[in-house]
Coordinates of C-alpha atoms (C1' of nucleotides) in Angstrom, one line a residue:
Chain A
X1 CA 109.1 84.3 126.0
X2 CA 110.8 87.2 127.7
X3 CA 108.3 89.9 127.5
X4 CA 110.3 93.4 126.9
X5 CA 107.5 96.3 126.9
X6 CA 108.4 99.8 125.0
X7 CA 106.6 103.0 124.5
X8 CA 104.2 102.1 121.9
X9 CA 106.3 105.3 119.4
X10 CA 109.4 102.8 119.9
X11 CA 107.8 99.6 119.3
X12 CA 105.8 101.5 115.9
X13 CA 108.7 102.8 114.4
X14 CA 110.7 99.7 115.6
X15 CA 108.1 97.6 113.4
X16 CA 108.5 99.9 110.3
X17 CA 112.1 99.6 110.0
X18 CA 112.0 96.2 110.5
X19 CA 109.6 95.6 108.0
X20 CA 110.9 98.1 105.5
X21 CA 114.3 96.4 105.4
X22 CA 112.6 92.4 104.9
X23 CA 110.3 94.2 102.2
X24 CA 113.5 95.5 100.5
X25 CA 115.7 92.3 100.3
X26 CA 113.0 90.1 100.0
X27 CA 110.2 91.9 98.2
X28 CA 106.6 92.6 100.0
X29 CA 105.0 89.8 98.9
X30 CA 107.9 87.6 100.1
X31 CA 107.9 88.9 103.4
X32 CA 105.7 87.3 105.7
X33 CA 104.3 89.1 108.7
X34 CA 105.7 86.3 110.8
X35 CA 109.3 87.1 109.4
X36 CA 109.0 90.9 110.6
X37 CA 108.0 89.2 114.1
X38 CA 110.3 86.8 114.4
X39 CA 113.3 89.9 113.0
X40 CA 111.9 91.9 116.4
X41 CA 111.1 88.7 118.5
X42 CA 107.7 89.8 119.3
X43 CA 104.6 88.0 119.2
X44 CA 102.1 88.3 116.0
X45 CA 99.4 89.7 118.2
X46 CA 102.4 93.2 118.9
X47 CA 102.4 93.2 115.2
X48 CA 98.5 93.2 114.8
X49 CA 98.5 95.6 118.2
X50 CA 100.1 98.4 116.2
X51 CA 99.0 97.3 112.4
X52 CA 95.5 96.4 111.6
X53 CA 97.1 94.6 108.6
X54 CA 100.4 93.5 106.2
X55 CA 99.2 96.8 103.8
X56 CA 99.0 98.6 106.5
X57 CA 102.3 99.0 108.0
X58 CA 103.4 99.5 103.6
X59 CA 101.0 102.4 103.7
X60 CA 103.7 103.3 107.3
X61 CA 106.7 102.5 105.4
X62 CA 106.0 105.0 102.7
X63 CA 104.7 107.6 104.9
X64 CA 107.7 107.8 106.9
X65 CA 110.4 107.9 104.1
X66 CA 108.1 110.6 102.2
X67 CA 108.1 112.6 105.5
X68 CA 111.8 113.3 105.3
X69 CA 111.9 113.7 101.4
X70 CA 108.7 116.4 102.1
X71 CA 110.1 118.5 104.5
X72 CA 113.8 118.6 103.1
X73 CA 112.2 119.8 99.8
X74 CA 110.1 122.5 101.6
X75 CA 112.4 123.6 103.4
X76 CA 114.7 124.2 99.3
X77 CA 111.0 125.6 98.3
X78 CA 110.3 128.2 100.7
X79 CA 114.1 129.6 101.1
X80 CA 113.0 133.1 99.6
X81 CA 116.8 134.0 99.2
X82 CA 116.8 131.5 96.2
X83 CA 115.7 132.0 92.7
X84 CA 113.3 129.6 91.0
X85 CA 116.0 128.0 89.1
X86 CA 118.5 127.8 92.0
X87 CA 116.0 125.7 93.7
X88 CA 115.5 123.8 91.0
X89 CA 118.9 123.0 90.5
X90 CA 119.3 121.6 94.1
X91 CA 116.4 119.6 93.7
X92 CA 117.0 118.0 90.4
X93 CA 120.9 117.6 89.8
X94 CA 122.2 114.7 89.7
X95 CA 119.8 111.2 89.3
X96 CA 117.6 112.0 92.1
X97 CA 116.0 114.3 94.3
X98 CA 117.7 115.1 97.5
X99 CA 120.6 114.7 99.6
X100 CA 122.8 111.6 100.2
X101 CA 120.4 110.6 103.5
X102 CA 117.1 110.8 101.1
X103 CA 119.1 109.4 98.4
X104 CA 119.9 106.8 100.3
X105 CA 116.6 106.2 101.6
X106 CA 114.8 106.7 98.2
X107 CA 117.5 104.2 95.9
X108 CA 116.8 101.3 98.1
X109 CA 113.3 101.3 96.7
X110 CA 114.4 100.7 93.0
X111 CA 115.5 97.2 93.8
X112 CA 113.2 95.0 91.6
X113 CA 110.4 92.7 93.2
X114 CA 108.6 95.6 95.0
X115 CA 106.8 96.5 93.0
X116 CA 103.8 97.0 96.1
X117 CA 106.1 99.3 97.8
X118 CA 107.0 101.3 94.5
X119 CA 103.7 101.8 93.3
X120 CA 102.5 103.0 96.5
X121 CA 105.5 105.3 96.9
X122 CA 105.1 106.7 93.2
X123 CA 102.2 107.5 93.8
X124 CA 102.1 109.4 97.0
X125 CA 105.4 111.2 95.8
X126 CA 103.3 112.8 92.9
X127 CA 100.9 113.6 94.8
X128 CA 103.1 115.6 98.3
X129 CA 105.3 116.9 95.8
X130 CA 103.5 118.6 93.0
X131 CA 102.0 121.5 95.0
X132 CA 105.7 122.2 96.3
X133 CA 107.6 122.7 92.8
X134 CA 104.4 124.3 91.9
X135 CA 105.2 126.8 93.5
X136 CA 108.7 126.8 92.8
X137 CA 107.2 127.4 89.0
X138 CA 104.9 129.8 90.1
X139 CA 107.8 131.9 91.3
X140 CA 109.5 131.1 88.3
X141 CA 106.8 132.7 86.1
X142 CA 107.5 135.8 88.1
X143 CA 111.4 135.9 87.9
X144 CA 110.1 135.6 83.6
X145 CA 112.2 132.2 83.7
X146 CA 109.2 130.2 83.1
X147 CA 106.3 130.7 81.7
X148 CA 103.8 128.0 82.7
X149 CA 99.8 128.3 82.8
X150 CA 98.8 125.4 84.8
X151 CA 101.5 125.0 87.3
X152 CA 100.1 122.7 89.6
X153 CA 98.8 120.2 86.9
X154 CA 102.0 120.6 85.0
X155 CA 104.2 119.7 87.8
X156 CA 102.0 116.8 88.5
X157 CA 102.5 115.7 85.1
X158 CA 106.3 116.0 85.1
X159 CA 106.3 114.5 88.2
X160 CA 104.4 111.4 87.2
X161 CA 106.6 110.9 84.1
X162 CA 110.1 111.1 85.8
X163 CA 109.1 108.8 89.1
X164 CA 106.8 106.4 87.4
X165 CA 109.4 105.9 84.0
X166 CA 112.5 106.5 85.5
X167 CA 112.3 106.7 88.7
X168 CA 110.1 104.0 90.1
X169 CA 112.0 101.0 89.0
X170 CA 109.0 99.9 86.8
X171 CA 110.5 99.8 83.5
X172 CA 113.7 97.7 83.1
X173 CA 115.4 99.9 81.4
X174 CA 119.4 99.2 80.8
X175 CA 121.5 102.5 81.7
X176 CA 121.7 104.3 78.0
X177 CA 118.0 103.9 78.0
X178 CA 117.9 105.7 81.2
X179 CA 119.9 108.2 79.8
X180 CA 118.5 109.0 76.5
X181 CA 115.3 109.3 78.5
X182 CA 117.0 111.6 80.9
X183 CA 117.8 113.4 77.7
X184 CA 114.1 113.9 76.5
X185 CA 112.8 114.4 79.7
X186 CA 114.9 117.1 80.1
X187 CA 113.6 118.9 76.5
X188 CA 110.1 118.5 78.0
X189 CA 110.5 119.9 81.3
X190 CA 112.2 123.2 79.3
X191 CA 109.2 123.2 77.1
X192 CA 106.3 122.5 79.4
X193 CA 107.4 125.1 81.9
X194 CA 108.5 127.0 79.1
X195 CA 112.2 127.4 80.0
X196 CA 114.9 128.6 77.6
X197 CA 116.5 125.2 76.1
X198 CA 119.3 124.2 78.4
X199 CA 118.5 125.7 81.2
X200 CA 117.8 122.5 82.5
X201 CA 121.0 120.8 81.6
X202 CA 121.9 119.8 85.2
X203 CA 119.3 117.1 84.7
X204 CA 122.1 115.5 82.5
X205 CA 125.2 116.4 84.1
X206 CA 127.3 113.8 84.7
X207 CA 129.1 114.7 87.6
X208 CA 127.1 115.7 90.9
X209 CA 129.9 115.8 93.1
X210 CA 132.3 118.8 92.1
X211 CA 132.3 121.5 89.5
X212 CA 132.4 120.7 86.3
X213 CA 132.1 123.5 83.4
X214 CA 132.5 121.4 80.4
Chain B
X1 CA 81.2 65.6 87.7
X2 CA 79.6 65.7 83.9
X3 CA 83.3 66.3 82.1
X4 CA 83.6 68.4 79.5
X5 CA 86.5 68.3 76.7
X6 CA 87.3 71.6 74.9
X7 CA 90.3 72.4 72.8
X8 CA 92.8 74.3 74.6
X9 CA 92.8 77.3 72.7
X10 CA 89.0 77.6 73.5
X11 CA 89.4 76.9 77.2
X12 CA 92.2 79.8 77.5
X13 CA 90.4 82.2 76.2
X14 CA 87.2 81.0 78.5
X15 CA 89.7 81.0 81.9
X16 CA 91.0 84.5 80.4
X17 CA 87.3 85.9 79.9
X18 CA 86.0 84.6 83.2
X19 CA 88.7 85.7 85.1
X20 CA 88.9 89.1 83.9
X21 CA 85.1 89.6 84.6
X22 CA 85.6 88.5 88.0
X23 CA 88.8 90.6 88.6
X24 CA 87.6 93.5 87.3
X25 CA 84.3 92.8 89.7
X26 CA 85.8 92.0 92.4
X27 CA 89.5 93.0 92.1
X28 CA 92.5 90.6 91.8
X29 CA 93.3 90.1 95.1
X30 CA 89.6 89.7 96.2
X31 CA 89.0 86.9 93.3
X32 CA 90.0 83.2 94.0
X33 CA 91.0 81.0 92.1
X34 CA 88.2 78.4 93.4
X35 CA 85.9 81.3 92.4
X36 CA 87.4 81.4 89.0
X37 CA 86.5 77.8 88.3
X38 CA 83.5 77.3 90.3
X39 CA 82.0 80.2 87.6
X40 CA 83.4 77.9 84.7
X41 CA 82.3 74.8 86.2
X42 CA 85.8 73.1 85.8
X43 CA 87.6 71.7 88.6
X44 CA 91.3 73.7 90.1
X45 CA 93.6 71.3 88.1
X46 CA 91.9 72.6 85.0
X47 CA 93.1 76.1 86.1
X48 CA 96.6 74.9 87.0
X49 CA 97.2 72.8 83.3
X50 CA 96.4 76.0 81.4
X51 CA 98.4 78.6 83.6
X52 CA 100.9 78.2 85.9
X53 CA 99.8 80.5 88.8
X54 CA 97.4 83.2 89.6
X55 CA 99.5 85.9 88.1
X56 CA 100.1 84.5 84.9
X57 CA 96.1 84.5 84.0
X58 CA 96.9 88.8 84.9
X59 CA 99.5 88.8 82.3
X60 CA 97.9 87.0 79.3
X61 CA 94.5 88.9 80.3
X62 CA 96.6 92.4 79.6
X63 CA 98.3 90.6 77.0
X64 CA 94.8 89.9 75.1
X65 CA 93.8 93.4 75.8
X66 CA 96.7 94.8 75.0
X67 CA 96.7 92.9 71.5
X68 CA 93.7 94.1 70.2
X69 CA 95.0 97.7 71.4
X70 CA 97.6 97.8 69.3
X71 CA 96.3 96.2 66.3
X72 CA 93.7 99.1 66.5
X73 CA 96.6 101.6 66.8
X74 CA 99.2 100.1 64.3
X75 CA 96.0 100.2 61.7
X76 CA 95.7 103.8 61.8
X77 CA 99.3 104.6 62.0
X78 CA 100.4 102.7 59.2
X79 CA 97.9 103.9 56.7
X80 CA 99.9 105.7 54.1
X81 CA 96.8 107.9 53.1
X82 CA 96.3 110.1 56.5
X83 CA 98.3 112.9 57.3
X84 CA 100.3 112.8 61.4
X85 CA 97.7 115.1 62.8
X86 CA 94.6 113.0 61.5
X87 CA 96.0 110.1 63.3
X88 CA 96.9 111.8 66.6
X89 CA 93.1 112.9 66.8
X90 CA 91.5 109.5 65.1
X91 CA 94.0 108.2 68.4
X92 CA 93.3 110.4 70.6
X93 CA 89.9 111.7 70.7
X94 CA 87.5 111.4 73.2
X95 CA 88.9 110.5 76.6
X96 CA 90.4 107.4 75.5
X97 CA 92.1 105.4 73.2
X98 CA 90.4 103.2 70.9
X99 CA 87.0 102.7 69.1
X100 CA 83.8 101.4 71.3
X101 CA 85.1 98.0 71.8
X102 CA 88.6 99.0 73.1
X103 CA 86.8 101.7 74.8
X104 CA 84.8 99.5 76.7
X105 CA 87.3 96.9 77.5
X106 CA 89.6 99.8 78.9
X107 CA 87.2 101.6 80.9
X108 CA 86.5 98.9 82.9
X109 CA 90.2 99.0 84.0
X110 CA 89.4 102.1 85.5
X111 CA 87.6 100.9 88.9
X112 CA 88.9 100.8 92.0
X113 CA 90.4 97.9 93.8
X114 CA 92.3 97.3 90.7
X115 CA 95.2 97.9 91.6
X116 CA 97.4 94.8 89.8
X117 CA 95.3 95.1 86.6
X118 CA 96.3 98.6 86.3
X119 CA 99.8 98.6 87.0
X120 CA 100.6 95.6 84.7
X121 CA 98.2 97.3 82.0
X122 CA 99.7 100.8 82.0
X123 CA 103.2 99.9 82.1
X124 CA 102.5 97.7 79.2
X125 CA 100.7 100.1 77.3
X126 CA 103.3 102.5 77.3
X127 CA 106.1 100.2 75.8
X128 CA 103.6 98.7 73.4
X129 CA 102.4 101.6 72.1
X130 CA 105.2 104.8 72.5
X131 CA 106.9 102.8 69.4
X132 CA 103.7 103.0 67.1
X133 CA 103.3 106.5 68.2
X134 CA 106.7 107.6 67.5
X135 CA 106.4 107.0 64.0
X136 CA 103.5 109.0 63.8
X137 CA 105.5 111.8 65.3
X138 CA 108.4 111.3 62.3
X139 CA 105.8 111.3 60.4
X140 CA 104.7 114.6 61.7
X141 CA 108.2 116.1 61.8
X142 CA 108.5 115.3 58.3
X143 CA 105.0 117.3 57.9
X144 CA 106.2 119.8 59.6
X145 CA 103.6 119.9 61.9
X146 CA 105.3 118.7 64.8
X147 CA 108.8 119.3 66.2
X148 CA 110.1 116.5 68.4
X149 CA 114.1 115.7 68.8
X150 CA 113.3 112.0 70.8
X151 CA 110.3 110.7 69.4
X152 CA 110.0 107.2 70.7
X153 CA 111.6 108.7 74.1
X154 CA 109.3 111.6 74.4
X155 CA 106.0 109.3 73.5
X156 CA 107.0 107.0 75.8
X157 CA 106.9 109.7 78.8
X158 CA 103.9 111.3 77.3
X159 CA 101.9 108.2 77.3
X160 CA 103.4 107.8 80.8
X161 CA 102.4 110.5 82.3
X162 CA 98.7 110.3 80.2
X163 CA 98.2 106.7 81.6
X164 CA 99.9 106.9 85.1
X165 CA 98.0 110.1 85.8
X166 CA 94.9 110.0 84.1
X167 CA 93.9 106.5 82.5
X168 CA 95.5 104.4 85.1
X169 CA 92.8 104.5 87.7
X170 CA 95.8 105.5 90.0
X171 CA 94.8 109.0 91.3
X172 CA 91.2 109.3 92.7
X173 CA 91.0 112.6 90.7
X174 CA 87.3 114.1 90.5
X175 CA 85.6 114.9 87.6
X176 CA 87.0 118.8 87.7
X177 CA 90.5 117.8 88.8
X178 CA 90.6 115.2 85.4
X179 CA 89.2 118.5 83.0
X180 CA 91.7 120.4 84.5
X181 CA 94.9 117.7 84.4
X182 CA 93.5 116.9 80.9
X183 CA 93.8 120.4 79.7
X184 CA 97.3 120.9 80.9
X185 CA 98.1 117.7 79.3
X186 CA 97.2 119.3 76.0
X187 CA 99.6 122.1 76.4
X188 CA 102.2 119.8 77.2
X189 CA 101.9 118.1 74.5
X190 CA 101.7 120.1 72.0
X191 CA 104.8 121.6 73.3
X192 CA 106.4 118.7 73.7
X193 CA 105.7 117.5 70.3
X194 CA 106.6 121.3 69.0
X195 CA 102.9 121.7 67.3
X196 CA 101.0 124.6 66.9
X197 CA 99.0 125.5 69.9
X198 CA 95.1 124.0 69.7
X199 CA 96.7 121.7 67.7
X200 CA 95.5 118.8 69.8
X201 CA 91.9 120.8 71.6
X202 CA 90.2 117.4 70.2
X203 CA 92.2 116.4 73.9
X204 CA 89.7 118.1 75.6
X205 CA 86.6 118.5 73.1
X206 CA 83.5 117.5 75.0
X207 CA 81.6 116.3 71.8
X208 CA 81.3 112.3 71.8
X209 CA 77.9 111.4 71.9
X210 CA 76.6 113.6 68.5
X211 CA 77.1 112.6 65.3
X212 CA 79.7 114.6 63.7
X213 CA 80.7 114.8 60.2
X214 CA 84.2 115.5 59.8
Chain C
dA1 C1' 104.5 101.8 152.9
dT2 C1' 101.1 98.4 151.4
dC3 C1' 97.7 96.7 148.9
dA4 C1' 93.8 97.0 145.3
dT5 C1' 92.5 98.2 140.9
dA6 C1' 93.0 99.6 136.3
dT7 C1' 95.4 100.1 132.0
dG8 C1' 97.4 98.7 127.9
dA9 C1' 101.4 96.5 125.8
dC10 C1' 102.2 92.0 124.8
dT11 C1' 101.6 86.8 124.0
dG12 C1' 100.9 82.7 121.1
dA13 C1' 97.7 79.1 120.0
dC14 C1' 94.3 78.9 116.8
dC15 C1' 91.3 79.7 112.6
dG16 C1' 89.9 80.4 107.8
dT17 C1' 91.4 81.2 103.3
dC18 C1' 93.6 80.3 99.4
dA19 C1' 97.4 79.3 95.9
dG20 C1' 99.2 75.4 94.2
dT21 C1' 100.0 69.9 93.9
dC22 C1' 99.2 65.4 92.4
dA23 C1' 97.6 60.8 91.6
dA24 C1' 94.1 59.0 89.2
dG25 C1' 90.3 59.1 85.8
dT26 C1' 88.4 59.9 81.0
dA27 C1' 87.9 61.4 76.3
dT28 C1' 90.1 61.3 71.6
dG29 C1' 92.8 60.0 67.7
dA30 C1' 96.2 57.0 65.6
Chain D
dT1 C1' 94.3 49.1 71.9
dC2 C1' 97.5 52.2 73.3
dA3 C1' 99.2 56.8 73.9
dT4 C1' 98.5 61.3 74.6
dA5 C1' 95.9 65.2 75.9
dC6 C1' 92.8 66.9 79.0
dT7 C1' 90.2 66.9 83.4
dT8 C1' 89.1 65.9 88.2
dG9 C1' 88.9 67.2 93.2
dA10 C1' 90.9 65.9 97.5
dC11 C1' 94.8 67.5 99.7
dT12 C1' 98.8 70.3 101.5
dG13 C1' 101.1 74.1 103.4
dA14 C1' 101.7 78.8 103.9
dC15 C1' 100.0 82.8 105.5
dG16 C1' 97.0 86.8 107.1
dG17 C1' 94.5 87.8 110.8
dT18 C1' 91.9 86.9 115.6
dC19 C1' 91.3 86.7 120.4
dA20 C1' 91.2 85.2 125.2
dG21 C1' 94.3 85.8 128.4
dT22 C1' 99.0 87.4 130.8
dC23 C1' 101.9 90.6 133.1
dA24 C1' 104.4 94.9 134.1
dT25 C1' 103.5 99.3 135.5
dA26 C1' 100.9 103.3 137.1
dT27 C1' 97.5 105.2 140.1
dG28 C1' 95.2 105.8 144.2
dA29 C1' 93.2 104.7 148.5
dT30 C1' 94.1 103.1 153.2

DNA sequence: ATCATATGACTGACCGTCAGTCAAGTATGA
DNA sequence: TCATACTTGACTGACGGTCAGTCATATGAT
């Protein structure tokens, strides 16, 4: 076979996005390693070069994707022109956090039979993400919009409830269940960072795109 | 081989028994089938007339779990003669869920290297059991001891975020990091649920192993 | 410039494991 | 005795992972 050599970043990150896209149409389980290979038309041994296993380039997968969503969330976070519940606006309106590239990125994982890849991501979105709105809340608590004594655990909370219920494709829910849980959630979030009712209301809003004061 | 007829019923439950000892020692993806039998003494095709594949055995061994769970549960929430709050700390003291037996059968969940178990478990614990709940919570809005708009939908993130975070084995939290998550969980629920606060301290009473008479 | 040596990305045949199948055997009850 | 329910275990095929070896390129000495 024609043997094309790259510089071992290309050939990594060539292997994750292979893989990620075989993992999302066919599922993880589905996806043989020899599938990924025979995608890039590489050898199993260039797979195994790079991966010491299948979980292991998974473990990549999630890594990268959470990368993006990370820093674009920071980078909300740690605007100190912004109020606490500017930021939180940006981060939370519509169905999902971040902007169309992240929403892209992040809705591709909802497709059902991956669940491997979901609970990994769930997981490891918790846990990058928590200490960032914490202190989003923390600033809150200054700015007397919230009023929250364990911000870190709190958020971590929150966090696990939205991504592993709603979130992380888990629970079939049909669409009004998502959106009477969207409803509740959004009554617990007020009342766990102890928020004025409605302040979170565009965690319900059904538009995203334009401005709608209805 | 000496051959050995049982009635089906029987040899379920004994492939259910075995296996979960063996998953839950070894984990699921780390336990054979051939291991499976070769514990029972039965030969593969045994396996294979009772349960169609490896996964199914997971499901009816959360399924059995599960059952006796929420019998447990539904016991103490339909008894006319105890107040909401009664049942919530009947439910909910302790660390876990459940009486000894439960106790035990849950704990062991908790291991690493678990990874299937869990996630099957704790997303079926949450819809099993965020219905019984729920009408404990009308029950306490009609006491006026609780608060809660969505019952069933606030339960049902509640006992997500409780199970995901804490119970699921998910998060390799330390000792300290569960006290801390577990106390903030208490605040958020009795917010949540619009009690009192220290309503719900039996969360995080450290009093299990003395008798105590109530 | 030419050749020698080293590096490391890459190859693919091969192996062991394991989930799942199936044809045939044996107990049990009508 | 026949039928049905249960049981057996050899077998298959798929798949994750290994490893001895190949080859392009870089480095450096002559």
């Amino acid at each position: 076979m024609a043997r094309i050599t790259k510089k071992p970043e290309e050939r990594r990150l060539e292997i994750i996005k292979t893989a990620e896209k075989l993992f999302r149409e066919n599922g993880f389980s589905n996806t043989p390693v020899d599938a990924i290979i025979k995608e890039m038309g590489v050898a199993k041994g260039t797979y195994y070069y790079y991966f010491k296993s299948k979980e292991d380039v998974l473990e990549a997968i999630v890594e990268y994707q959470l990368d993006q969503l990370v820093q674009m969330v920071e980078q909300i976070a740690n605007d100190a022109s912004m109020d606490a519940l500017t930021k939180m606006r940006l981060l939370l309106s519509g169905s999902h956090i971040g902007d169309e590239d992240t929403k892209e990125v992040i809705e591709q994982l909802h497709l059902p039979a991956n669940r491997e890849l979901h609970e990994v991501t769930n997981i490891q979105t918790v846990l990058k993400l928590s200490p960032i709105f914490a202190k989003i809340v923390e600033q809150g608590n200054q700015e007397n919009v919230f009023n929250t004594r364990y911000p870190l655990e709190t958020m971590q909370f929150l966090l696990t409830g939205g991504q592993f219920l709603l979130d992380g494709g888990l629970f079939n829910f049909s669409e009004q269940e998502i959106i009477d849980r969207r409803l509740a959630m959004q009554e617990i979030v007020e009342k766990a960072l102890g928020a004025e009712p409605g302040t979170f209301d565009f965690m319900n809003s059904t538009v995203s795109e334009g401005d709608k004061n209805d």
